[in-house]
PDB file of C-alpha atoms in Angstrom:
ATOM      1  CA  MET A 420       0.000   0.000   0.000  1.00 48.00           C
ATOM      2  CA  SER A 421       1.259   3.486  -0.813  1.00 61.00           C
ATOM      3  CA  LYS A 422       2.012   5.900   1.979  1.00 93.00           C
ATOM      4  CA  LEU A 423      -0.883   8.156   0.946  1.00 97.00           C
ATOM      5  CA  ILE A 424      -4.154   7.659   2.808  1.00 97.00           C
ATOM      6  CA  ARG A 425      -7.308   8.949   1.094  1.00 98.00           C
ATOM      7  CA  TRP A 426      -9.912  10.218   3.537  1.00 98.00           C
ATOM      8  CA  GLY A 427     -13.666  10.477   3.193  1.00 98.00           C
ATOM      9  CA  ILE A 428     -15.529  12.740   5.614  1.00 98.00           C
ATOM     10  CA  ALA A 429     -19.012  11.758   6.831  1.00 98.00           C
ATOM     11  CA  SER A 430     -20.858  14.979   7.803  1.00 98.00           C
ATOM     12  CA  ALA A 431     -20.111  18.575   6.896  1.00 98.00           C
ATOM     13  CA  GLY A 432     -20.497  19.882  10.442  1.00 97.00           C
ATOM     14  CA  LYS A 433     -18.103  21.831  12.661  1.00 97.00           C
ATOM     15  CA  ILE A 434     -16.151  18.909  14.108  1.00 97.00           C
ATOM     16  CA  SER A 435     -15.658  17.450  10.613  1.00 98.00           C
ATOM     17  CA  GLU A 436     -14.361  20.811   9.428  1.00 98.00           C
ATOM     18  CA  ASP A 437     -11.894  20.901  12.306  1.00 98.00           C
ATOM     19  CA  PHE A 438     -10.674  17.418  11.397  1.00 98.00           C
ATOM     20  CA  VAL A 439     -10.066  18.514   7.793  1.00 98.00           C
ATOM     21  CA  ILE A 440      -8.187  21.600   9.046  1.00 98.00           C
ATOM     22  CA  ALA A 441      -6.070  19.314  11.255  1.00 98.00           C
ATOM     23  CA  LEU A 442      -5.309  17.071   8.257  1.00 98.00           C
ATOM     24  CA  SER A 443      -4.122  20.161   6.363  1.00 98.00           C
ATOM     25  CA  THR A 444      -1.265  20.526   8.882  1.00 98.00           C
ATOM     26  CA  LEU A 445       0.110  17.108   7.830  1.00 97.00           C
ATOM     27  CA  PRO A 446       2.096  16.346   4.639  1.00 96.00           C
ATOM     28  CA  SER A 447      -0.096  16.188   1.517  1.00 96.00           C
ATOM     29  CA  SER A 448       1.965  13.171   0.447  1.00 96.00           C
ATOM     30  CA  ASP A 449       0.569  11.282   3.472  1.00 97.00           C
ATOM     31  CA  HIS A 450      -3.030  12.495   3.796  1.00 98.00           C
ATOM     32  CA  LYS A 451      -5.557  13.553   1.164  1.00 98.00           C
ATOM     33  CA  VAL A 452      -9.227  14.401   1.722  1.00 98.00           C
ATOM     34  CA  GLN A 453     -10.890  12.846  -1.313  1.00 98.00           C
ATOM     35  CA  ALA A 454     -14.602  13.266  -0.553  1.00 98.00           C
ATOM     36  CA  VAL A 455     -17.096  14.785   1.869  1.00 98.00           C
ATOM     37  CA  ALA A 456     -20.668  13.560   2.283  1.00 98.00           C
ATOM     38  CA  ALA A 457     -23.645  15.175   3.978  1.00 98.00           C
ATOM     39  CA  ARG A 458     -27.368  14.452   3.950  1.00 96.00           C
ATOM     40  CA  ALA A 459     -27.842  17.762   2.115  1.00 96.00           C
ATOM     41  CA  LEU A 460     -25.738  17.943  -1.065  1.00 98.00           C
ATOM     42  CA  ASP A 461     -25.438  21.748  -0.934  1.00 98.00           C
ATOM     43  CA  ARG A 462     -23.796  21.519   2.502  1.00 98.00           C
ATOM     44  CA  ALA A 463     -21.276  19.024   1.165  1.00 98.00           C
ATOM     45  CA  GLN A 464     -20.600  21.179  -1.910  1.00 98.00           C
ATOM     46  CA  GLU A 465     -20.021  24.316   0.174  1.00 98.00           C
ATOM     47  CA  PHE A 466     -17.651  22.380   2.478  1.00 98.00           C
ATOM     48  CA  ALA A 467     -15.779  20.840  -0.455  1.00 98.00           C
ATOM     49  CA  THR A 468     -15.337  24.186  -2.213  1.00 98.00           C
ATOM     50  CA  LYS A 469     -13.945  25.868   0.900  1.00 98.00           C
ATOM     51  CA  HIS A 470     -11.458  23.077   1.650  1.00 98.00           C
ATOM     52  CA  GLY A 471     -10.465  22.061  -1.875  1.00 98.00           C
ATOM     53  CA  ILE A 472     -12.001  18.567  -1.673  1.00 98.00           C
ATOM     54  CA  PRO A 473     -12.487  16.856  -5.085  1.00 98.00           C
ATOM     55  CA  LYS A 474     -15.854  15.183  -4.398  1.00 98.00           C
ATOM     56  CA  ALA A 475     -19.035  16.371  -2.668  1.00 98.00           C
ATOM     57  CA  LEU A 476     -21.698  13.724  -2.072  1.00 98.00           C
ATOM     58  CA  GLY A 477     -25.321  14.016  -0.986  1.00 98.00           C
ATOM     59  CA  SER A 478     -25.537  10.730   0.931  1.00 98.00           C
ATOM     60  CA  TYR A 479     -23.419   8.585   3.215  1.00 98.00           C
ATOM     61  CA  ASP A 480     -24.229   5.589   1.044  1.00 98.00           C
ATOM     62  CA  GLU A 481     -22.402   7.207  -1.911  1.00 98.00           C
ATOM     63  CA  LEU A 482     -19.377   7.770   0.320  1.00 98.00           C
ATOM     64  CA  ALA A 483     -19.444   4.164   1.524  1.00 98.00           C
ATOM     65  CA  LYS A 484     -19.392   2.961  -2.100  1.00 98.00           C
ATOM     66  CA  SER A 485     -16.631   5.360  -3.265  1.00 98.00           C
ATOM     67  CA  THR A 486     -13.709   3.334  -4.608  1.00 98.00           C
ATOM     68  CA  ASP A 487     -11.216   6.193  -4.201  1.00 98.00           C
ATOM     69  CA  VAL A 488     -11.598   6.461  -0.406  1.00 98.00           C
ATOM     70  CA  ASP A 489      -9.554   4.325   2.010  1.00 98.00           C
ATOM     71  CA  VAL A 490     -10.765   5.509   5.396  1.00 98.00           C
ATOM     72  CA  VAL A 491     -13.793   7.450   6.607  1.00 98.00           C
ATOM     73  CA  TYR A 492     -13.882   9.946   9.466  1.00 98.00           C
ATOM     74  CA  ILE A 493     -17.352   9.952  11.043  1.00 98.00           C
ATOM     75  CA  GLY A 494     -18.238  13.342  12.520  1.00 98.00           C
ATOM     76  CA  THR A 495     -22.025  12.939  12.525  1.00 97.00           C
ATOM     77  CA  LEU A 496     -24.236  13.514  15.572  1.00 95.00           C
ATOM     78  CA  ASN A 497     -23.775  10.824  18.247  1.00 93.00           C
ATOM     79  CA  PRO A 498     -27.055   8.933  17.586  1.00 94.00           C
ATOM     80  CA  GLN A 499     -25.995   8.451  13.937  1.00 97.00           C
ATOM     81  CA  HIS A 500     -22.576   6.925  14.706  1.00 97.00           C
ATOM     82  CA  TYR A 501     -23.880   3.358  14.872  1.00 98.00           C
ATOM     83  CA  GLU A 502     -25.656   3.247  11.494  1.00 98.00           C
ATOM     84  CA  VAL A 503     -22.982   5.241   9.640  1.00 98.00           C
ATOM     85  CA  ALA A 504     -20.112   3.167  11.095  1.00 98.00           C
ATOM     86  CA  LEU A 505     -21.851  -0.081  10.073  1.00 98.00           C
ATOM     87  CA  LEU A 506     -22.494   1.304   6.579  1.00 98.00           C
ATOM     88  CA  MET A 507     -18.835   2.232   6.069  1.00 98.00           C
ATOM     89  CA  LEU A 508     -17.382  -0.974   7.534  1.00 98.00           C
ATOM     90  CA  ASN A 509     -19.757  -3.222   5.584  1.00 98.00           C
ATOM     91  CA  ASN A 510     -18.633  -1.467   2.401  1.00 98.00           C
ATOM     92  CA  GLY A 511     -14.988  -2.197   3.154  1.00 98.00           C
ATOM     93  CA  LYS A 512     -13.906   1.171   4.521  1.00 98.00           C
ATOM     94  CA  HIS A 513     -11.526   1.702   7.413  1.00 98.00           C
ATOM     95  CA  VAL A 514     -13.144   3.963  10.026  1.00 98.00           C
ATOM     96  CA  LEU A 515     -12.230   6.635  12.575  1.00 98.00           C
ATOM     97  CA  CYS A 516     -15.428   7.468  14.483  1.00 98.00           C
ATOM     98  CA  GLU A 517     -15.933  10.390  16.838  1.00 97.00           C
ATOM     99  CA  LYS A 518     -16.590   9.789  20.506  1.00 94.00           C
ATOM    100  CA  PRO A 519     -18.708   8.764  22.235  1.00 92.00           C
ATOM    101  CA  LEU A 520     -18.680   5.841  19.848  1.00 94.00           C
ATOM    102  CA  ALA A 521     -22.324   4.889  20.294  1.00 95.00           C
ATOM    103  CA  MET A 522     -25.366   5.295  22.535  1.00 94.00           C
ATOM    104  CA  ASN A 523     -24.620   2.229  24.672  1.00 94.00           C
ATOM    105  CA  LYS A 524     -22.396  -0.832  24.974  1.00 96.00           C
ATOM    106  CA  LYS A 525     -24.701  -2.991  22.847  1.00 96.00           C
ATOM    107  CA  GLN A 526     -24.225  -0.645  19.873  1.00 97.00           C
ATOM    108  CA  VAL A 527     -20.450  -0.592  20.434  1.00 98.00           C
ATOM    109  CA  GLU A 528     -20.432  -4.398  20.320  1.00 98.00           C
ATOM    110  CA  GLY A 529     -22.307  -4.278  17.004  1.00 98.00           C
ATOM    111  CA  ILE A 530     -19.829  -1.835  15.456  1.00 98.00           C
ATOM    112  CA  LEU A 531     -16.805  -3.830  16.605  1.00 98.00           C
ATOM    113  CA  ALA A 532     -18.341  -7.063  15.300  1.00 98.00           C
ATOM    114  CA  ALA A 533     -18.684  -5.430  11.864  1.00 98.00           C
ATOM    115  CA  ALA A 534     -15.066  -4.213  11.990  1.00 98.00           C
ATOM    116  CA  LYS A 535     -13.857  -7.738  12.791  1.00 98.00           C
ATOM    117  CA  ALA A 536     -16.076  -9.409  10.168  1.00 98.00           C
ATOM    118  CA  ASN A 537     -14.847  -7.043   7.451  1.00 98.00           C
ATOM    119  CA  LYS A 538     -11.218  -7.058   8.665  1.00 98.00           C
ATOM    120  CA  ARG A 539     -11.112  -3.261   8.555  1.00 98.00           C
ATOM    121  CA  PHE A 540      -9.199  -0.849  10.777  1.00 98.00           C
ATOM    122  CA  PHE A 541     -11.540   0.775  13.269  1.00 98.00           C
ATOM    123  CA  MET A 542     -10.919   3.265  16.072  1.00 98.00           C
ATOM    124  CA  GLU A 543     -12.923   5.491  18.369  1.00 97.00           C
ATOM    125  CA  ALA A 544     -11.512   9.019  18.078  1.00 97.00           C
ATOM    126  CA  VAL A 545     -10.293   9.477  21.648  1.00 94.00           C
ATOM    127  CA  TRP A 546      -7.949  12.164  20.333  1.00 95.00           C
ATOM    128  CA  SER A 547      -6.330  13.195  23.611  1.00 92.00           C
ATOM    129  CA  ARG A 548      -4.595   9.808  23.951  1.00 94.00           C
ATOM    130  CA  PHE A 549      -2.390  10.738  20.990  1.00 96.00           C
ATOM    131  CA  PHE A 550      -1.213  14.094  22.359  1.00 97.00           C
ATOM    132  CA  PRO A 551       2.492  14.287  23.254  1.00 97.00           C
ATOM    133  CA  SER A 552       1.411  15.072  26.833  1.00 96.00           C
ATOM    134  CA  TYR A 553      -0.555  11.810  27.140  1.00 95.00           C
ATOM    135  CA  GLN A 554       2.331   9.890  25.657  1.00 96.00           C
ATOM    136  CA  ARG A 555       4.552  11.504  28.309  1.00 97.00           C
ATOM    137  CA  VAL A 556       2.186  10.313  31.056  1.00 96.00           C
ATOM    138  CA  LYS A 557       2.273   6.808  29.582  1.00 95.00           C
ATOM    139  CA  GLU A 558       6.089   6.929  29.577  1.00 97.00           C
ATOM    140  CA  LEU A 559       6.182   8.034  33.241  1.00 97.00           C
ATOM    141  CA  ILE A 560       3.879   5.166  34.231  1.00 96.00           C
ATOM    142  CA  SER A 561       5.436   2.385  32.143  1.00 96.00           C
ATOM    143  CA  SER A 562       9.021   3.345  33.094  1.00 97.00           C
ATOM    144  CA  GLY A 563       8.126   3.292  36.794  1.00 97.00           C
ATOM    145  CA  GLN A 564       9.103   6.932  37.357  1.00 97.00           C
ATOM    146  CA  LEU A 565       5.633   7.694  38.769  1.00 97.00           C
ATOM    147  CA  GLY A 566       5.596   4.526  40.856  1.00 97.00           C
ATOM    148  CA  GLN A 567       2.304   2.671  41.231  1.00 96.00           C
ATOM    149  CA  VAL A 568      -0.671   4.876  40.315  1.00 96.00           C
ATOM    150  CA  LYS A 569      -2.794   5.261  43.449  1.00 97.00           C
ATOM    151  CA  ASP A 570      -5.250   8.017  42.635  1.00 96.00           C
ATOM    152  CA  VAL A 571      -6.594   9.935  39.642  1.00 95.00           C
ATOM    153  CA  GLU A 572      -8.731  13.043  40.058  1.00 93.00           C
ATOM    154  CA  VAL A 573     -10.558  14.491  37.072  1.00 90.00           C
ATOM    155  CA  ASN A 574     -12.810  17.552  36.866  1.00 86.00           C
ATOM    156  CA  PHE A 575     -14.529  18.423  33.627  1.00 79.00           C
ATOM    157  CA  GLY A 576     -17.718  19.458  31.863  1.00 63.00           C
ATOM    158  CA  PHE A 577     -18.800  15.908  30.929  1.00 53.00           C
ATOM    159  CA  PRO A 578     -17.964  12.228  31.588  1.00 51.00           C
ATOM    160  CA  LEU A 579     -14.495  11.101  30.584  1.00 62.00           C
ATOM    161  CA  ALA A 580     -13.689   7.653  31.880  1.00 75.00           C
ATOM    162  CA  HIS A 581     -10.819   7.250  29.425  1.00 81.00           C
ATOM    163  CA  VAL A 582      -8.420   9.383  31.501  1.00 83.00           C
ATOM    164  CA  SER A 583      -8.510   7.082  34.525  1.00 85.00           C
ATOM    165  CA  GLN A 584      -8.330   4.038  32.225  1.00 92.00           C
ATOM    166  CA  TRP A 585      -5.146   5.479  30.638  1.00 92.00           C
ATOM    167  CA  ALA A 586      -3.594   5.589  34.107  1.00 93.00           C
ATOM    168  CA  PHE A 587      -4.820   2.290  35.581  1.00 94.00           C
ATOM    169  CA  GLN A 588      -4.987   0.068  32.471  1.00 92.00           C
ATOM    170  CA  GLU A 589      -7.474  -2.309  34.064  1.00 94.00           C
ATOM    171  CA  LYS A 590     -11.219  -2.666  34.538  1.00 96.00           C
ATOM    172  CA  PRO A 591     -12.584  -0.961  37.673  1.00 96.00           C
ATOM    173  CA  GLU A 592     -13.851  -3.349  40.337  1.00 97.00           C
ATOM    174  CA  LYS A 593     -16.568  -0.962  41.493  1.00 97.00           C
ATOM    175  CA  ILE A 594     -18.312   2.118  40.095  1.00 96.00           C
ATOM    176  CA  GLU A 595     -20.265   4.458  42.384  1.00 96.00           C
ATOM    177  CA  SER A 596     -21.912   7.593  41.041  1.00 95.00           C
ATOM    178  CA  LYS A 597     -24.529  10.191  41.923  1.00 95.00           C
ATOM    179  CA  GLY A 598     -25.819  13.195  40.062  1.00 92.00           C
ATOM    180  CA  THR A 599     -28.585  15.628  39.178  1.00 90.00           C
ATOM    181  CA  LEU A 600     -30.655  15.763  35.996  1.00 87.00           C
ATOM    182  CA  ASN A 601     -32.084  18.795  34.208  1.00 87.00           C
ATOM    183  CA  ALA A 602     -35.706  19.170  33.073  1.00 85.00           C
ATOM    184  CA  GLU A 603     -35.013  17.125  29.931  1.00 83.00           C
ATOM    185  CA  GLY A 604     -33.643  14.207  31.974  1.00 82.00           C
ATOM    186  CA  ILE A 605     -30.042  14.908  30.953  1.00 79.00           C
ATOM    187  CA  ASP A 606     -27.311  14.665  33.593  1.00 82.00           C
ATOM    188  CA  ASP A 607     -25.913  18.110  34.389  1.00 83.00           C
ATOM    189  CA  ASP A 608     -23.789  17.408  37.482  1.00 87.00           C
ATOM    190  CA  VAL A 609     -22.252  14.009  38.198  1.00 90.00           C
ATOM    191  CA  SER A 610     -19.709  12.688  40.685  1.00 92.00           C
ATOM    192  CA  ALA A 611     -18.271   9.205  40.258  1.00 93.00           C
ATOM    193  CA  THR A 612     -15.700   7.090  42.049  1.00 95.00           C
ATOM    194  CA  LEU A 613     -14.119   4.153  40.236  1.00 95.00           C
ATOM    195  CA  THR A 614     -12.299   1.679  42.495  1.00 97.00           C
ATOM    196  CA  TYR A 615      -9.501  -0.490  41.098  1.00 97.00           C
ATOM    197  CA  SER A 616      -7.450  -3.360  42.509  1.00 97.00           C
ATOM    198  CA  GLY A 617      -5.644  -2.644  45.757  1.00 96.00           C
ATOM    199  CA  GLY A 618      -8.154   0.067  46.723  1.00 96.00           C
ATOM    200  CA  ARG A 619      -6.785   2.520  44.162  1.00 97.00           C
ATOM    201  CA  THR A 620      -9.326   5.110  43.013  1.00 96.00           C
ATOM    202  CA  ALA A 621     -10.301   7.499  40.258  1.00 95.00           C
ATOM    203  CA  ARG A 622     -12.555  10.351  41.333  1.00 94.00           C
ATOM    204  CA  MET A 623     -14.388  12.197  38.592  1.00 90.00           C
ATOM    205  CA  ARG A 624     -16.691  15.183  38.622  1.00 89.00           C
ATOM    206  CA  PHE A 625     -18.467  16.388  35.496  1.00 86.00           C
ATOM    207  CA  SER A 626     -20.681  19.463  35.439  1.00 84.00           C
ATOM    208  CA  SER A 627     -22.414  21.573  32.828  1.00 81.00           C
ATOM    209  CA  LYS A 628     -23.632  23.952  35.559  1.00 80.00           C
ATOM    210  CA  GLU A 629     -20.309  25.390  36.683  1.00 77.00           C
ATOM    211  CA  LYS A 630     -16.767  25.840  35.417  1.00 75.00           C
ATOM    212  CA  LEU A 631     -14.458  23.222  36.878  1.00 78.00           C
ATOM    213  CA  ALA A 632     -10.661  23.100  36.931  1.00 81.00           C
ATOM    214  CA  ASN A 633     -10.421  20.955  33.754  1.00 86.00           C
ATOM    215  CA  THR A 634      -7.361  19.173  35.101  1.00 89.00           C
ATOM    216  CA  ALA A 635      -6.451  15.530  35.544  1.00 92.00           C
ATOM    217  CA  VAL A 636      -4.118  14.835  38.464  1.00 96.00           C
ATOM    218  CA  ILE A 637      -2.465  11.407  38.373  1.00 97.00           C
ATOM    219  CA  LYS A 638      -0.804  10.496  41.678  1.00 97.00           C
ATOM    220  CA  GLY A 639       1.685   7.685  42.003  1.00 97.00           C
ATOM    221  CA  THR A 640       3.761   6.369  44.885  1.00 97.00           C
ATOM    222  CA  LYS A 641       6.790   8.344  43.613  1.00 98.00           C
ATOM    223  CA  GLY A 642       5.176  11.593  42.511  1.00 97.00           C
ATOM    224  CA  GLN A 643       2.376  13.129  40.497  1.00 97.00           C
ATOM    225  CA  VAL A 644       1.712  14.601  37.066  1.00 97.00           C
ATOM    226  CA  THR A 645      -1.047  17.066  36.110  1.00 96.00           C
ATOM    227  CA  LEU A 646      -2.604  17.362  32.671  1.00 94.00           C
ATOM    228  CA  ILE A 647      -3.802  20.946  32.188  1.00 91.00           C
ATOM    229  CA  ASP A 648      -7.021  21.350  30.157  1.00 88.00           C
ATOM    230  CA  PHE A 649      -6.705  17.603  29.823  1.00 84.00           C
ATOM    231  CA  TRP A 650      -9.350  17.388  27.117  1.00 83.00           C
ATOM    232  CA  THR A 651      -6.947  19.252  24.791  1.00 88.00           C
ATOM    233  CA  PRO A 652      -3.747  18.999  26.833  1.00 91.00           C
ATOM    234  CA  ASN A 653      -0.923  20.816  25.080  1.00 96.00           C
ATOM    235  CA  LYS A 654       0.820  21.077  28.428  1.00 95.00           C
ATOM    236  CA  LEU A 655       1.359  19.269  31.683  1.00 96.00           C
ATOM    237  CA  ILE A 656       3.086  19.761  34.996  1.00 97.00           C
ATOM    238  CA  ASP A 657       5.682  17.014  34.951  1.00 98.00           C
ATOM    239  CA  ILE A 658       6.883  14.878  37.845  1.00 97.00           C
ATOM    240  CA  ASP A 659       9.700  17.394  38.481  1.00 97.00           C
ATOM    241  CA  GLY A 660       7.214  20.285  38.797  1.00 98.00           C
ATOM    242  CA  GLN A 661       8.225  21.788  35.447  1.00 98.00           C
ATOM    243  CA  VAL A 662       5.617  22.775  32.862  1.00 97.00           C
ATOM    244  CA  LYS A 663       6.107  21.083  29.484  1.00 97.00           C
ATOM    245  CA  GLU A 664       4.244  22.285  26.385  1.00 97.00           C
ATOM    246  CA  TRP A 665       3.750  20.971  22.840  1.00 97.00           C
ATOM    247  CA  LEU A 666       1.870  23.211  20.386  1.00 96.00           C
ATOM    248  CA  PRO A 667       0.427  21.819  17.131  1.00 97.00           C
ATOM    249  CA  PRO A 668       0.867  23.912  13.969  1.00 97.00           C
ATOM    250  CA  LYS A 669      -2.020  26.056  12.735  1.00 97.00           C
ATOM    251  CA  GLY A 670      -3.963  25.235   9.574  1.00 95.00           C
ATOM    252  CA  LYS A 671      -5.117  27.467   6.741  1.00 92.00           C
ATOM    253  CA  TYR A 672      -8.350  28.293   8.580  1.00 97.00           C
ATOM    254  CA  ALA A 673      -9.180  28.875  12.236  1.00 97.00           C
ATOM    255  CA  THR A 674     -10.837  25.877  13.897  1.00 97.00           C
ATOM    256  CA  ASN A 675     -14.388  25.956  15.288  1.00 97.00           C
ATOM    257  CA  TYR A 676     -13.289  24.426  18.589  1.00 94.00           C
ATOM    258  CA  ASP A 677     -10.212  25.211  20.631  1.00 92.00           C
ATOM    259  CA  ASN A 678      -6.990  23.439  19.683  1.00 95.00           C
ATOM    260  CA  SER A 679      -8.607  21.114  17.120  1.00 96.00           C
ATOM    261  CA  GLU A 680      -5.406  21.182  15.073  1.00 98.00           C
ATOM    262  CA  ALA A 681      -4.240  18.528  17.542  1.00 97.00           C
ATOM    263  CA  MET A 682      -6.566  16.018  15.851  1.00 98.00           C
ATOM    264  CA  ARG A 683      -3.557  15.630  13.526  1.00 98.00           C
ATOM    265  CA  TYR A 684      -1.989  13.235  16.060  1.00 98.00           C
ATOM    266  CA  GLU A 685      -4.834  10.683  15.902  1.00 98.00           C
ATOM    267  CA  ALA A 686      -5.086  11.057  12.111  1.00 98.00           C
ATOM    268  CA  GLU A 687      -1.421  10.179  11.655  1.00 98.00           C
ATOM    269  CA  ALA A 688      -1.809   7.235  14.065  1.00 98.00           C
ATOM    270  CA  VAL A 689      -4.663   5.939  11.884  1.00 98.00           C
ATOM    271  CA  ARG A 690      -2.494   6.225   8.757  1.00 98.00           C
ATOM    272  CA  GLN A 691       0.360   4.326  10.377  1.00 97.00           C
ATOM    273  CA  SER A 692      -1.983   1.580  11.633  1.00 98.00           C
ATOM    274  CA  ILE A 693      -3.572   1.101   8.208  1.00 97.00           C
ATOM    275  CA  ILE A 694      -0.187   0.977   6.457  1.00 97.00           C
ATOM    276  CA  ALA A 695       0.978  -1.617   9.003  1.00 97.00           C
ATOM    277  CA  GLY A 696      -2.107  -3.737   8.275  1.00 97.00           C
ATOM    278  CA  ASP A 697      -3.456  -3.380  11.826  1.00 98.00           C
ATOM    279  CA  VAL A 698      -7.187  -3.445  12.566  1.00 98.00           C
ATOM    280  CA  GLU A 699      -6.896  -1.516  15.837  1.00 98.00           C
ATOM    281  CA  ASN A 700      -4.500   0.921  17.489  1.00 98.00           C
ATOM    282  CA  LYS A 701      -2.769   0.141  20.790  1.00 96.00           C
ATOM    283  CA  ASN A 702      -3.719   3.564  22.224  1.00 96.00           C
ATOM    284  CA  VAL A 703      -7.479   3.087  21.745  1.00 96.00           C
ATOM    285  CA  THR A 704      -8.233  -0.617  21.339  1.00 97.00           C
ATOM    286  CA  TYR A 705     -11.548  -2.361  20.757  1.00 97.00           C
ATOM    287  CA  ALA A 706     -11.420  -3.464  24.401  1.00 96.00           C
ATOM    288  CA  ASP A 707     -10.940   0.170  25.487  1.00 95.00           C
ATOM    289  CA  SER A 708     -14.055   1.280  23.600  1.00 96.00           C
ATOM    290  CA  LEU A 709     -16.106  -1.552  25.106  1.00 96.00           C
ATOM    291  CA  LEU A 710     -14.951  -0.626  28.600  1.00 95.00           C
ATOM    292  CA  PHE A 711     -15.652   3.096  28.085  1.00 94.00           C
ATOM    293  CA  ALA A 712     -19.197   2.198  27.026  1.00 94.00           C
ATOM    294  CA  GLU A 713     -19.662  -0.162  29.973  1.00 94.00           C
ATOM    295  CA  ILE A 714     -18.527   2.497  32.456  1.00 93.00           C
ATOM    296  CA  GLU A 715     -20.735   5.142  30.821  1.00 91.00           C
ATOM    297  CA  ASP A 716     -23.764   2.798  30.792  1.00 93.00           C
ATOM    298  CA  THR A 717     -23.239   1.987  34.483  1.00 94.00           C
ATOM    299  CA  ILE A 718     -22.992   5.653  35.485  1.00 92.00           C
ATOM    300  CA  ARG A 719     -26.053   6.565  33.390  1.00 91.00           C
ATOM    301  CA  LYS A 720     -28.140   3.841  35.006  1.00 92.00           C
ATOM    302  CA  GLN A 721     -27.006   4.726  38.534  1.00 94.00           C
ATOM    303  CA  ILE A 722     -28.034   8.374  38.162  1.00 92.00           C
ATOM    304  CA  GLY A 723     -31.222   7.600  36.238  1.00 89.00           C
ATOM    305  CA  VAL A 724     -30.412   8.742  32.700  1.00 86.00           C
ATOM    306  CA  LEU A 725     -32.267   6.595  30.163  1.00 80.00           C
ATOM    307  CA  ASN A 726     -32.149   6.642  26.389  1.00 82.00           C
ATOM    308  CA  LYS A 727     -34.414   4.967  23.842  1.00 83.00           C
ATOM    309  CA  TYR A 728     -31.500   2.921  22.462  1.00 83.00           C
ATOM    310  CA  ASP A 729     -31.320   0.925  25.715  1.00 82.00           C
ATOM    311  CA  GLU A 730     -34.677  -0.684  24.871  1.00 75.00           C
ATOM    312  CA  GLN A 731     -33.674  -1.769  21.354  1.00 71.00           C
TER     313      GLN A 731
END
């Protein structure tokens, strides 16, 4: 296979635009956006014209059947991830799908089954795991410099189990959560404690009602490391107390969301995995996605958040 990976983009929304801008910061000999599809053709055409994309398509089915696309980035609304991911995989496309991957664990299992049956690369776009700062945390843990991880504390605007899983690398033994719901039955303030082997804990607070610190503090027996704005962590406070920072290059256009240029890291990881013939990436495995969904389902049920997909 040549080094060039040809991307198709499913959805012409803001997050898809940011992904295309991030791709523009990578070598054009490695990444090319070949097509964009939206449910309204005019949206796709407008998007394609702005970003110099050869093909604009008015349906996801046309994208799935495009012979000049290797891998599809799915940036649709969350409830559409399941059907669009199945469509792409069953038509032989590799897939990078935005998070959360699906509406519950059952849907995640269905997507992963399709990826395995079609022998296609598939990954949930947990972009932060590919940041240099996250790789630094992984290095500190695996080399033993942090010692044994005892405690992870995360504060953010919405649930992010993947941070504690990055630190502990095992399934929690117990999940305890409580929270409040708004008038629409959506969780707006949640606290959760995940307990791991040896009594080690991850404490998470997510709130849409107030601004939280947006940090992840990972404490080991030999020291601690803090990811700052850990959702898009260009910097961290290292084990020696020094601040380290890695800034991604800017694209031709400003992104819709802060620091989206850093999606370049996951995009390049996808390219390398596909070239290597891998069907999953070691930083976000199939097992990781299943566990994220299981943790999220458990927390939702404990605080009383239901969705119609649970009954299907």
